PDB file of C-alpha atoms in Angstrom:
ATOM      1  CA  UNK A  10     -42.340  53.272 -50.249  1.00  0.00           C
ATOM      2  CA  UNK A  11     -39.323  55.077 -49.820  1.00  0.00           C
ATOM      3  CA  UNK A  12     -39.835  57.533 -47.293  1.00  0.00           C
ATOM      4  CA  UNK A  13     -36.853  59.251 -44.629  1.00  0.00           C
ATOM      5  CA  UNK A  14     -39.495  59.808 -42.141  1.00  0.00           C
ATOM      6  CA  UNK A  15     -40.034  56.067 -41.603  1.00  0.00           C
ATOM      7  CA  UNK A  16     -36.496  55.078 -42.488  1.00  0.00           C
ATOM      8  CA  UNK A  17     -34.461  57.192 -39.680  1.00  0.00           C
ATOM      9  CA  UNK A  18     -37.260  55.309 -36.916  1.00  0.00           C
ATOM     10  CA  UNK A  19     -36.431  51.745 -38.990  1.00  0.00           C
ATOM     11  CA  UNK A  20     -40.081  51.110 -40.357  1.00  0.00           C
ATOM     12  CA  UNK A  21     -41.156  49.819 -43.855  1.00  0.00           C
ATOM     13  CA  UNK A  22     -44.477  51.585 -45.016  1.00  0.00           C
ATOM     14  CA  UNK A  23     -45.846  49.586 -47.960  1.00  0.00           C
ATOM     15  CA  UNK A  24     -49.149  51.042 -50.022  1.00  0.00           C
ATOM     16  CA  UNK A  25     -52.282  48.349 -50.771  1.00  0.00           C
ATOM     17  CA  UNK A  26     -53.706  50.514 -53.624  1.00  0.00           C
ATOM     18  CA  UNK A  27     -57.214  49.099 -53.319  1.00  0.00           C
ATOM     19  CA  UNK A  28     -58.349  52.145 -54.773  1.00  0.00           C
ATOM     20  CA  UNK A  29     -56.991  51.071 -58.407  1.00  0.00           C
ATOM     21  CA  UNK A  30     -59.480  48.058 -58.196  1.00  0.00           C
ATOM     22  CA  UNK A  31     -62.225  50.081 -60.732  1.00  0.00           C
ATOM     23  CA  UNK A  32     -62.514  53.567 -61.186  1.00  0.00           C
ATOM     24  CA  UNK A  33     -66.165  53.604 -60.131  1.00  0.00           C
ATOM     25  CA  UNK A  34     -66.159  50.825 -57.654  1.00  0.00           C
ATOM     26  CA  UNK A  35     -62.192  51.398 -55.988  1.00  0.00           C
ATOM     27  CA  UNK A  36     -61.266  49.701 -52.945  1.00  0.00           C
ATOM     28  CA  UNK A  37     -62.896  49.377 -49.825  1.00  0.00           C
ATOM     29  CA  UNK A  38     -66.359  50.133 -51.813  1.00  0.00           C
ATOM     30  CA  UNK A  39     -66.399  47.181 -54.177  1.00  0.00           C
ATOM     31  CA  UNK A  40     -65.253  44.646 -50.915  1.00  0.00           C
ATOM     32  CA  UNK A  41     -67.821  45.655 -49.211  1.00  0.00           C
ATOM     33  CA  UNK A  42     -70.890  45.788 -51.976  1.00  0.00           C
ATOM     34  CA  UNK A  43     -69.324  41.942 -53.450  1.00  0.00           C
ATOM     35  CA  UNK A  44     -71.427  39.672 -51.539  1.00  0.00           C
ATOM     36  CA  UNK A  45     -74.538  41.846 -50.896  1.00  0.00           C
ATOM     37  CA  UNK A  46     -74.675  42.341 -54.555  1.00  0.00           C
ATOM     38  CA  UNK A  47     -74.385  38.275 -54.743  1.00  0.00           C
ATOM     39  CA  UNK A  48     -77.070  37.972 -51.606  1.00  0.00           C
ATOM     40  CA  UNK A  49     -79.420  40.066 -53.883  1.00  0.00           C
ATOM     41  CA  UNK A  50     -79.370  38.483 -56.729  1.00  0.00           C
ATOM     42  CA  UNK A  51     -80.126  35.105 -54.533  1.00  0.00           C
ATOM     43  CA  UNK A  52     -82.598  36.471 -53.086  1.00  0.00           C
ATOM     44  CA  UNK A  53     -84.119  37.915 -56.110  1.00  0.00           C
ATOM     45  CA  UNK A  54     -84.239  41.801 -55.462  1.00  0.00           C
ATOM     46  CA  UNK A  55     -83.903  44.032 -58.556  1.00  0.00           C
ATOM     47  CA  UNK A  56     -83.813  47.277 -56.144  1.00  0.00           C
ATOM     48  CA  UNK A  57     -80.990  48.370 -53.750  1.00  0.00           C
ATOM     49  CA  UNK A  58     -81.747  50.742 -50.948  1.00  0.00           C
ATOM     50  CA  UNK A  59     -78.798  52.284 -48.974  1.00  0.00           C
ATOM     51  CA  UNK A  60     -78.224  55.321 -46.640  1.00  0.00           C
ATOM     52  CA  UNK A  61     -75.383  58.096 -47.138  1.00  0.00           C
ATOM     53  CA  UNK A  62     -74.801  62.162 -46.616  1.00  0.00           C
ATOM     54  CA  UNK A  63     -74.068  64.203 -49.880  1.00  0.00           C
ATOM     55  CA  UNK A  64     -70.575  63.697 -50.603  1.00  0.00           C
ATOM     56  CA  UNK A  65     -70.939  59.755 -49.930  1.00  0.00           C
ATOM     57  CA  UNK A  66     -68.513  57.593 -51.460  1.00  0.00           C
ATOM     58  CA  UNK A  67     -70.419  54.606 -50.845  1.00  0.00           C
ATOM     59  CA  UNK A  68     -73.759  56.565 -52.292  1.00  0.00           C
ATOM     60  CA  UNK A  69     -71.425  56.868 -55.853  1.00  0.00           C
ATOM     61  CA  UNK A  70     -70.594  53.217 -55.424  1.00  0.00           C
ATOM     62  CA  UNK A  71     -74.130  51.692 -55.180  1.00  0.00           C
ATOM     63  CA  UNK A  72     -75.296  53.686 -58.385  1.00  0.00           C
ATOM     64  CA  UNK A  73     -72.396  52.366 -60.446  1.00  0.00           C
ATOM     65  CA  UNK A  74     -72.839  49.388 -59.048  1.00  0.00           C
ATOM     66  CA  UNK A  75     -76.491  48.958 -59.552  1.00  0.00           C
ATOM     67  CA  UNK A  76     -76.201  50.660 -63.409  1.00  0.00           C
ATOM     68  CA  UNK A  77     -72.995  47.634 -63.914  1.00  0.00           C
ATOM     69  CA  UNK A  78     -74.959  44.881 -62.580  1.00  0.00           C
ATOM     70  CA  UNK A  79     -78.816  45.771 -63.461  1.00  0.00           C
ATOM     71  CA  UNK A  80     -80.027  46.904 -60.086  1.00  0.00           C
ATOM     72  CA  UNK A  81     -82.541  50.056 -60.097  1.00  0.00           C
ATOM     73  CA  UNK A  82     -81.122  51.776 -57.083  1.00  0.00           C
ATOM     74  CA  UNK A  83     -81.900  54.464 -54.325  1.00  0.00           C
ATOM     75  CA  UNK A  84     -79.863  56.283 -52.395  1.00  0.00           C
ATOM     76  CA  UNK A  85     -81.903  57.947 -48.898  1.00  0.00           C
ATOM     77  CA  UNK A  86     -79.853  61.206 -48.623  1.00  0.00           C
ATOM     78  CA  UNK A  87     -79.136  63.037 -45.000  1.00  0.00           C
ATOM     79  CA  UNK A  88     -80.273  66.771 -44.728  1.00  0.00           C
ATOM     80  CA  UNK A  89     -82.044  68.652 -47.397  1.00  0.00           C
ATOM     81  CA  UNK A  90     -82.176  68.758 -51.299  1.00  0.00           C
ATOM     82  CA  UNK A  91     -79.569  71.496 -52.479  1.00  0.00           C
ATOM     83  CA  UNK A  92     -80.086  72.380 -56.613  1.00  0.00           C
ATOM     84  CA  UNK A  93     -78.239  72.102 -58.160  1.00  0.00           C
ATOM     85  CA  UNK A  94     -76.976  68.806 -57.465  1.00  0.00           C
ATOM     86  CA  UNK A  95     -73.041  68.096 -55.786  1.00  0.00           C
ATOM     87  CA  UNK A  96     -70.380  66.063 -58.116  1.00  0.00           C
ATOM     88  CA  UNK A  97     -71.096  62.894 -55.932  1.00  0.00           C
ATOM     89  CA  UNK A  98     -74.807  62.942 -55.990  1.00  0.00           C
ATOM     90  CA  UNK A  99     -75.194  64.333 -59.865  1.00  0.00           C
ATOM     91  CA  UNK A 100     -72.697  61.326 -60.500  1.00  0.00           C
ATOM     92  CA  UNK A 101     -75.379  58.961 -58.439  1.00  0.00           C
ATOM     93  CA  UNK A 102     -78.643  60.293 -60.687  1.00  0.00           C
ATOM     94  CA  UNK A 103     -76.513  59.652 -64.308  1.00  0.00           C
ATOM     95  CA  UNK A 104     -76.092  56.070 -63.178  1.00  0.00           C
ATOM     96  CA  UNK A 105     -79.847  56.043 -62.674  1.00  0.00           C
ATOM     97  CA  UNK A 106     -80.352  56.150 -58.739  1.00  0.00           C
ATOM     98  CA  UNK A 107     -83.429  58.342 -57.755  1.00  0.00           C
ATOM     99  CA  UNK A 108     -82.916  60.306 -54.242  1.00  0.00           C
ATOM    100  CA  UNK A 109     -84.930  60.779 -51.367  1.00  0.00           C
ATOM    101  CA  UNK A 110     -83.986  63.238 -48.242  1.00  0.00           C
ATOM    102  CA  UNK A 111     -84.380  62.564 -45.377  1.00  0.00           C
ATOM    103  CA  UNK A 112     -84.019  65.559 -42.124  1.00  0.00           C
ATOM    104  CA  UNK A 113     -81.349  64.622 -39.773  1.00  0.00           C
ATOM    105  CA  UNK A 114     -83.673  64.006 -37.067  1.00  0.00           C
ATOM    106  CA  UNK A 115     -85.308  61.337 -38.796  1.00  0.00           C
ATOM    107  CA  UNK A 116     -82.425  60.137 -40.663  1.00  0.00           C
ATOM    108  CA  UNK A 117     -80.688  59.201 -37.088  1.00  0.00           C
ATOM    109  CA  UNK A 118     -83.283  56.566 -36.947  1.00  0.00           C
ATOM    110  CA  UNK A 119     -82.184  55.118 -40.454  1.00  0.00           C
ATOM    111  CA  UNK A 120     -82.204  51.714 -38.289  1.00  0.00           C
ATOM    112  CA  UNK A 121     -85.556  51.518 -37.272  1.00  0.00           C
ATOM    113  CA  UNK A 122     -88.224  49.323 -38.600  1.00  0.00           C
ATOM    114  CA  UNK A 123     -90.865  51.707 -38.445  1.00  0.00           C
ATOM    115  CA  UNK A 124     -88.445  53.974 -40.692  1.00  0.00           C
ATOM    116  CA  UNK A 125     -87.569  51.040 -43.135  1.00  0.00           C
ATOM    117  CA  UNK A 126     -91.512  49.615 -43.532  1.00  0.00           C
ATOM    118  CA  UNK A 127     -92.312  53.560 -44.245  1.00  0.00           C
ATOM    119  CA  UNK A 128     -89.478  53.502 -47.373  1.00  0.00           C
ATOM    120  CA  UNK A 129     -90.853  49.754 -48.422  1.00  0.00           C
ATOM    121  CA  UNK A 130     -94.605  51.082 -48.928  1.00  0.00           C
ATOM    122  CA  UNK A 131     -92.908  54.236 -51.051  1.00  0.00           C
ATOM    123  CA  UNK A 132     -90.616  52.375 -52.851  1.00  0.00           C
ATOM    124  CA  UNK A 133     -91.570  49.048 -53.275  1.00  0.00           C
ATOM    125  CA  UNK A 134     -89.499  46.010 -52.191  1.00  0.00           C
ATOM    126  CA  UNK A 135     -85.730  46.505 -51.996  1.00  0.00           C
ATOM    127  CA  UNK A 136     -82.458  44.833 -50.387  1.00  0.00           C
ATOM    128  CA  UNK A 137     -81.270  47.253 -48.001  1.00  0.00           C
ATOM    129  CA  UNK A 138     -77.862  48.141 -47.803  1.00  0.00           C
ATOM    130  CA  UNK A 139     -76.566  49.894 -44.557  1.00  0.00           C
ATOM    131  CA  UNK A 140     -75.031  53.818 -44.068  1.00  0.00           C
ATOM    132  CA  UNK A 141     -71.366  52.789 -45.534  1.00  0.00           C
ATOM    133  CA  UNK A 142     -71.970  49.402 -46.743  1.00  0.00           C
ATOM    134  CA  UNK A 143     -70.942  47.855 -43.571  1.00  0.00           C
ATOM    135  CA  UNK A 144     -72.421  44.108 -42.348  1.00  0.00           C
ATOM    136  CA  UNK A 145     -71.661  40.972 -42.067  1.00  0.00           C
ATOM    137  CA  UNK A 146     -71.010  40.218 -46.275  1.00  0.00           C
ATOM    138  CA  UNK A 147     -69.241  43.045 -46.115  1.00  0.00           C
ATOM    139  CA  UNK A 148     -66.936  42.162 -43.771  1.00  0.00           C
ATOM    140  CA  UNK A 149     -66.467  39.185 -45.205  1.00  0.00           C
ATOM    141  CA  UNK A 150     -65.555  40.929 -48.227  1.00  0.00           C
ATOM    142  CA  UNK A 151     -62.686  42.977 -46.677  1.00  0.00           C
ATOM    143  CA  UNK A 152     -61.622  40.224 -45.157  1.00  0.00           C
ATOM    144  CA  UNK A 153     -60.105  38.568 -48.444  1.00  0.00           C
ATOM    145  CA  UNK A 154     -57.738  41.464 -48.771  1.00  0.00           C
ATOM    146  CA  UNK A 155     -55.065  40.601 -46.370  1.00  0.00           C
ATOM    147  CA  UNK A 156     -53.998  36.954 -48.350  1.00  0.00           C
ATOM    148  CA  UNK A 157     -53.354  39.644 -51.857  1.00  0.00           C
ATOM    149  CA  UNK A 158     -50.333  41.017 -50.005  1.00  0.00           C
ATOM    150  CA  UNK A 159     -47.279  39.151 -50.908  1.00  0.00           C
ATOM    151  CA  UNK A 160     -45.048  40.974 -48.411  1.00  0.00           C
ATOM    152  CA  UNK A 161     -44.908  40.054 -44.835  1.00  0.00           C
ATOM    153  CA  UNK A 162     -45.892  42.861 -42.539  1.00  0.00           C
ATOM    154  CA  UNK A 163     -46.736  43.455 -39.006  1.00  0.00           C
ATOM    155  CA  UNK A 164     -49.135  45.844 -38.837  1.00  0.00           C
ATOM    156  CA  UNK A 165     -52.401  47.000 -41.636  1.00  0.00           C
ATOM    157  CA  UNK A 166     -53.792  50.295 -41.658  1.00  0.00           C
ATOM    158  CA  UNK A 167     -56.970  51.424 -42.941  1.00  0.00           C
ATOM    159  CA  UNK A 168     -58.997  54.524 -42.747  1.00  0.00           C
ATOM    160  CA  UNK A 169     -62.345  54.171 -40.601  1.00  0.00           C
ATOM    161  CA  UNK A 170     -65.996  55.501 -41.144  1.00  0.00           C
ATOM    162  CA  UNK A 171     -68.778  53.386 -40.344  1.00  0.00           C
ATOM    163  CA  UNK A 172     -65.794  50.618 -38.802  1.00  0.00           C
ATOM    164  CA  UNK A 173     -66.369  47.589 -41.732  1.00  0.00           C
ATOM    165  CA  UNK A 174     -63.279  47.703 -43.016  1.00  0.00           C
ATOM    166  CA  UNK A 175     -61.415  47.762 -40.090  1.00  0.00           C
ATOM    167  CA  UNK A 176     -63.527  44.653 -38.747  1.00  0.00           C
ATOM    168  CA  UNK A 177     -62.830  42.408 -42.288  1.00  0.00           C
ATOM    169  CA  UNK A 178     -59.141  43.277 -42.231  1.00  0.00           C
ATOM    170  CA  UNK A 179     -58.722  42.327 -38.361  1.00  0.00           C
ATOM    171  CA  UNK A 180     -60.422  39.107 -38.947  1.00  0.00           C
ATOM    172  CA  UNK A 181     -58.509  38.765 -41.974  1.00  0.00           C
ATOM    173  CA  UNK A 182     -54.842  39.064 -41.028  1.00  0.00           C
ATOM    174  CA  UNK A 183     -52.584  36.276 -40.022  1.00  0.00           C
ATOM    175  CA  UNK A 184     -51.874  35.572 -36.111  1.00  0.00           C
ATOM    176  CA  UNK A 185     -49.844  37.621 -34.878  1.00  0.00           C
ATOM    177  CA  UNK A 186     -50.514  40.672 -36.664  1.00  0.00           C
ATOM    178  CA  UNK A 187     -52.688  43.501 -35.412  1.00  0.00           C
ATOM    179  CA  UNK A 188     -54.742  46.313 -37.651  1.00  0.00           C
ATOM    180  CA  UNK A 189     -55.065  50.050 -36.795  1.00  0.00           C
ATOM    181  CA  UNK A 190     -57.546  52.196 -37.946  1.00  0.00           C
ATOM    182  CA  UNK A 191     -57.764  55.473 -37.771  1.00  0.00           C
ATOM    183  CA  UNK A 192     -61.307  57.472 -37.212  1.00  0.00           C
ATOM    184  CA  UNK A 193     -62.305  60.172 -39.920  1.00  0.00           C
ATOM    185  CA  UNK A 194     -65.061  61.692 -37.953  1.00  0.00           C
ATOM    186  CA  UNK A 195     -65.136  63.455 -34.701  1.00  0.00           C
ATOM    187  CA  UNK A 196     -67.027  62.082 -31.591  1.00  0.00           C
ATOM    188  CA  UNK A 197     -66.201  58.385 -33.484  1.00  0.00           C
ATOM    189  CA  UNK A 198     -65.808  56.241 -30.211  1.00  0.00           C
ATOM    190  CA  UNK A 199     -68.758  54.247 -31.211  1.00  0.00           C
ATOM    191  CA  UNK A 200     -66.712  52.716 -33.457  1.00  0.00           C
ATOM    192  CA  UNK A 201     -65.077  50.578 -30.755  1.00  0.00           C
ATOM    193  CA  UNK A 202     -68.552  49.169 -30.267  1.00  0.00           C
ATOM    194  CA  UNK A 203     -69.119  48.720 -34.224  1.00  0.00           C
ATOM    195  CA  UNK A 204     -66.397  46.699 -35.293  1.00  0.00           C
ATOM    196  CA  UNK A 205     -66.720  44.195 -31.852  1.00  0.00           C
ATOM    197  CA  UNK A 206     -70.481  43.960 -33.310  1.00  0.00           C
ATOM    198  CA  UNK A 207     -69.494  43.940 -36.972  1.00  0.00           C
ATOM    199  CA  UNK A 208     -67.214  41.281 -36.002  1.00  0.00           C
ATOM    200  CA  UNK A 209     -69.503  38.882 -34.154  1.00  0.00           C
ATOM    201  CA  UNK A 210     -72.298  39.014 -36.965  1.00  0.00           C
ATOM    202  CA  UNK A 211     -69.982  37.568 -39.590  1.00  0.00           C
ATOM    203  CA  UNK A 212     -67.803  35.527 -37.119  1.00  0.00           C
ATOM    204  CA  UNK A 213     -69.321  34.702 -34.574  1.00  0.00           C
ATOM    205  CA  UNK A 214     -67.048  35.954 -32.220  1.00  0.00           C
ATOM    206  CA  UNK A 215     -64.221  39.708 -31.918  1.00  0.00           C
ATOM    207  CA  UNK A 216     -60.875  39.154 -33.238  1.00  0.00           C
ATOM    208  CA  UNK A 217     -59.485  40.886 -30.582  1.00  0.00           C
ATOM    209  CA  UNK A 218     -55.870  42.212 -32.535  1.00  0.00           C
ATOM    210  CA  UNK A 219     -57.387  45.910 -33.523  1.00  0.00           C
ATOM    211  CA  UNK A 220     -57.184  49.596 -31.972  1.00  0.00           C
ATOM    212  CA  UNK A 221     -58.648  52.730 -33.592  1.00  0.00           C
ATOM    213  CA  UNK A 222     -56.580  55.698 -33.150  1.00  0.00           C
ATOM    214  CA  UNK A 223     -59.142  59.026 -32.696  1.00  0.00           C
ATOM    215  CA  UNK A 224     -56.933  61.934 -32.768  1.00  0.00           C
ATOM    216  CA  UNK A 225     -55.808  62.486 -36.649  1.00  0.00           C
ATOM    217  CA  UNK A 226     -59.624  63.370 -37.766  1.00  0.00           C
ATOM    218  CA  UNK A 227     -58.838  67.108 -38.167  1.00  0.00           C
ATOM    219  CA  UNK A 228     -62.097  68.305 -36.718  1.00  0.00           C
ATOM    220  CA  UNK A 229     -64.872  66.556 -38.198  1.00  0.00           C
ATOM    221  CA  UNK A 230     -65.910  63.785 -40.934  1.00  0.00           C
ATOM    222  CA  UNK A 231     -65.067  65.592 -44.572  1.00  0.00           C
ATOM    223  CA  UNK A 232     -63.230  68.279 -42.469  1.00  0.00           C
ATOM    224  CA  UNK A 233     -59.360  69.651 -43.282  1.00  0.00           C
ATOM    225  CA  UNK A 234     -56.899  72.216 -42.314  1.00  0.00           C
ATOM    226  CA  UNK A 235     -53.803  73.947 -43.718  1.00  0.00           C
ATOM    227  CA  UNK A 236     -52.044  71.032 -41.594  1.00  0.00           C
ATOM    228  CA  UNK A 237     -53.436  68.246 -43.745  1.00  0.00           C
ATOM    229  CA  UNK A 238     -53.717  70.128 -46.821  1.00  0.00           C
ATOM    230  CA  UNK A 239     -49.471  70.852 -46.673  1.00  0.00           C
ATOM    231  CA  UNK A 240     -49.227  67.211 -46.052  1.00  0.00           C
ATOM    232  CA  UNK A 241     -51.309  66.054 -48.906  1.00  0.00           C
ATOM    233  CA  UNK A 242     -49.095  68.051 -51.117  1.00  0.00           C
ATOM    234  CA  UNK A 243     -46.205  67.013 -49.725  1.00  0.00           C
ATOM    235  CA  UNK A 244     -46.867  63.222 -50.257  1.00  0.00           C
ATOM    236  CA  UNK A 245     -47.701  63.421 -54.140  1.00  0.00           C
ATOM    237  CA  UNK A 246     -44.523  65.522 -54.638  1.00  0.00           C
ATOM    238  CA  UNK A 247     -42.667  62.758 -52.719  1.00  0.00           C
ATOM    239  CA  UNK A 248     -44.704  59.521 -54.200  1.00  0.00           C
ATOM    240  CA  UNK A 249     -46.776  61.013 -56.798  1.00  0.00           C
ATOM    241  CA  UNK A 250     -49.627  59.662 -55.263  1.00  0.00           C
ATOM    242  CA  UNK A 251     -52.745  61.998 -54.153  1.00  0.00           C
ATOM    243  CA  UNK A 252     -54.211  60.865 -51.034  1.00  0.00           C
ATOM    244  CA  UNK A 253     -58.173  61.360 -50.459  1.00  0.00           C
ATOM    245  CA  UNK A 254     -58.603  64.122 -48.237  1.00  0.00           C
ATOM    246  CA  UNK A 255     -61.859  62.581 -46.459  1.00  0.00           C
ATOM    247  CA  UNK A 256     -60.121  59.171 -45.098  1.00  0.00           C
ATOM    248  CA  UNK A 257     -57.127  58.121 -46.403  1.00  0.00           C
ATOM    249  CA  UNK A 258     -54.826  60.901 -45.768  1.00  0.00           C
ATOM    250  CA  UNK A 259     -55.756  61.029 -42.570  1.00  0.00           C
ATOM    251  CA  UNK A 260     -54.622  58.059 -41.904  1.00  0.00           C
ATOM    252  CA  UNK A 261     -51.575  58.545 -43.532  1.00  0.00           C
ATOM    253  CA  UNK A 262     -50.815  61.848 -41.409  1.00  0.00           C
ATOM    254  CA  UNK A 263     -52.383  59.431 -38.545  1.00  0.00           C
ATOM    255  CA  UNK A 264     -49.147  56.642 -39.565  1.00  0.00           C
ATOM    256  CA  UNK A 265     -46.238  59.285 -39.701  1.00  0.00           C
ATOM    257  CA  UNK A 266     -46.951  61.253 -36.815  1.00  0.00           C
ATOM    258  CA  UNK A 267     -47.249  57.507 -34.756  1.00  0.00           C
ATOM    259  CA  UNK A 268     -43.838  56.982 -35.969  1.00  0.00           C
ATOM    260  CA  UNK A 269     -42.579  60.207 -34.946  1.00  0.00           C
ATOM    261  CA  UNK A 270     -43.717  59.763 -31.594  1.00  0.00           C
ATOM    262  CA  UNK A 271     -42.351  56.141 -31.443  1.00  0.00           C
ATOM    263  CA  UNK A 272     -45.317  54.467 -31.346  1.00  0.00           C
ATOM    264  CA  UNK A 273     -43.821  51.779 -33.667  1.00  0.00           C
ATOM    265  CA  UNK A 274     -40.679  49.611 -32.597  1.00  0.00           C
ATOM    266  CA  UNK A 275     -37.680  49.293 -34.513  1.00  0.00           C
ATOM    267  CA  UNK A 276     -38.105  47.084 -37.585  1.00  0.00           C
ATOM    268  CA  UNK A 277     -42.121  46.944 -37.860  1.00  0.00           C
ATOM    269  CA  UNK A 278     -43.554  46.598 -40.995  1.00  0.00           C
ATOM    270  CA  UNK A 279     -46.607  48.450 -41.875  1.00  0.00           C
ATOM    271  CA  UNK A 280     -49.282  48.354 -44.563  1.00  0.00           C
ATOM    272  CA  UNK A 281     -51.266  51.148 -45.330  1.00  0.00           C
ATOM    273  CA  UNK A 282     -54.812  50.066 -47.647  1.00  0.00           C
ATOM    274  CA  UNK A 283     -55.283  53.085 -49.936  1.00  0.00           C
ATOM    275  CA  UNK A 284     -59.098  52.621 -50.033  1.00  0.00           C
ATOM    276  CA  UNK A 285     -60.391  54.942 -52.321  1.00  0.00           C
TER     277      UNK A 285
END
């Protein structure tokens, strides 16, 4: 990218666009749902179960998924039915996922086996994919996507939600790199504690070359202000390019204002994985 606001602090912002992988299964999504779409086919599961809120990106994912590769698939929803239905979750039912709901008491305990044996006897047998997407296949997944970037760079950026990306592309990188993410949800410090764990299921072991930046998430998961809004215009007059409110412009704000405040030396090189 051509950009003044990196150029005048001598830094060289190059785009991944991940999100041009499939227009129902861009980016992050697809890297993530690759091998647990593999492992259930091994494994012999016709059904996918996963966990998202209403305007899940990851919810839209699994249905397309499941309708492209003949999974039946069911998407537990947090909070209450709303009729009529959202874009994301009337987009979920055409590709033939049936919804459940589940209060946000209960759905906190999405993890338990108590909760998961009580879905089984409803539904039947199913391979259960996390909130997100995000374990060990999947960060295996994301970790492919550092060797498609024929440019050499120091540092990779990458939007954070439920912390699998972040984990694949930190495990991914060359030595000597590091990988930044950048938290789209308020109160997100857990995530330090996700992508160690993340890490250690699929490795074995935490890379140890990562950081999460926590203070570009604009007051909540999904949330936005005239600040990010003007900036989001700004870039697609600059780069024609329209930046996802939810997570990756974020992160982009996240990048330029680092690089106002000096937070990069002189000469790094930074890739920034659109994701979706």
């Amino acid at each position: 990218m051509e950009d003044d606001r990196m150029a005048r602090h001598g830094l060289r912002l190059y785009l991944k666009r991940d999100d041009l992988i499939h227009p129902d299964l861009p980016g992050n999504k697809w890297r993530k749902l690759k091998y647990n779409l593999q492992a259930a086919a091994e494994q012999g599961h016709r059904t996918l179960l996963t966990f998202g809120g209403a305007y899940s990106n990851h919810i839209r994912a699994t249905a397309a998924a499941g309708r492209r590769f003949g999974f039946a698939t069911i998407g537990v929803i947090r909070g209450e039915e709303h009729l009529p239905l959202n874009d994301s979750l009337a987009y979920a039912v055409a590709q033939g996922m049936r919804l459940t709901y589940l209060d946000r008491t209960a759905y906190r305990r999405k993890t338990d086996p108590e909760l998961i044996d009580g879905l089984r006897e409803r539904w039947g047998e199913f391979y259960l994919l996390p909130e997100g997407g995000s374990n060990a296949l999947a960060v295996r997944g994301c970790a492919e996507l550092p060797a498609e970037i024929d440019e050499p760079f120091d540092v990779i950026c990458c939007a954070c939600g439920t912390g699998g990306t972040l984990a694949g592309l930190a495990a991914g990188i060359p030595p000597g790199r590091r990988a930044l993410g950048f938290a789209a949800l308020k109160g997100g410090r857990f995530l330090d504690g996700e992508v160690d764990r993340l890490q250690r299921e699929a490795n074995g072991r935490g890379s140890g070359n990562w950081s999460i930046e926590y203070g570009f998430h604009f007051g909540g998961f999904a949330r936005r202000t005239p600040d990010l809004d003007a900036f989001i215009a700004d870039f697609a007059a600059r780069h024609d390019v329209t930046l996802d409110r939810v997570y990756v412009a974020k992160m982009m704000y996240g990048i330029f204002a680092l690089a106002e405040r000096g937070a990069f030396t002189e000469g790094t090189r930074i890739v920034a994985v659109v994701t979706g």
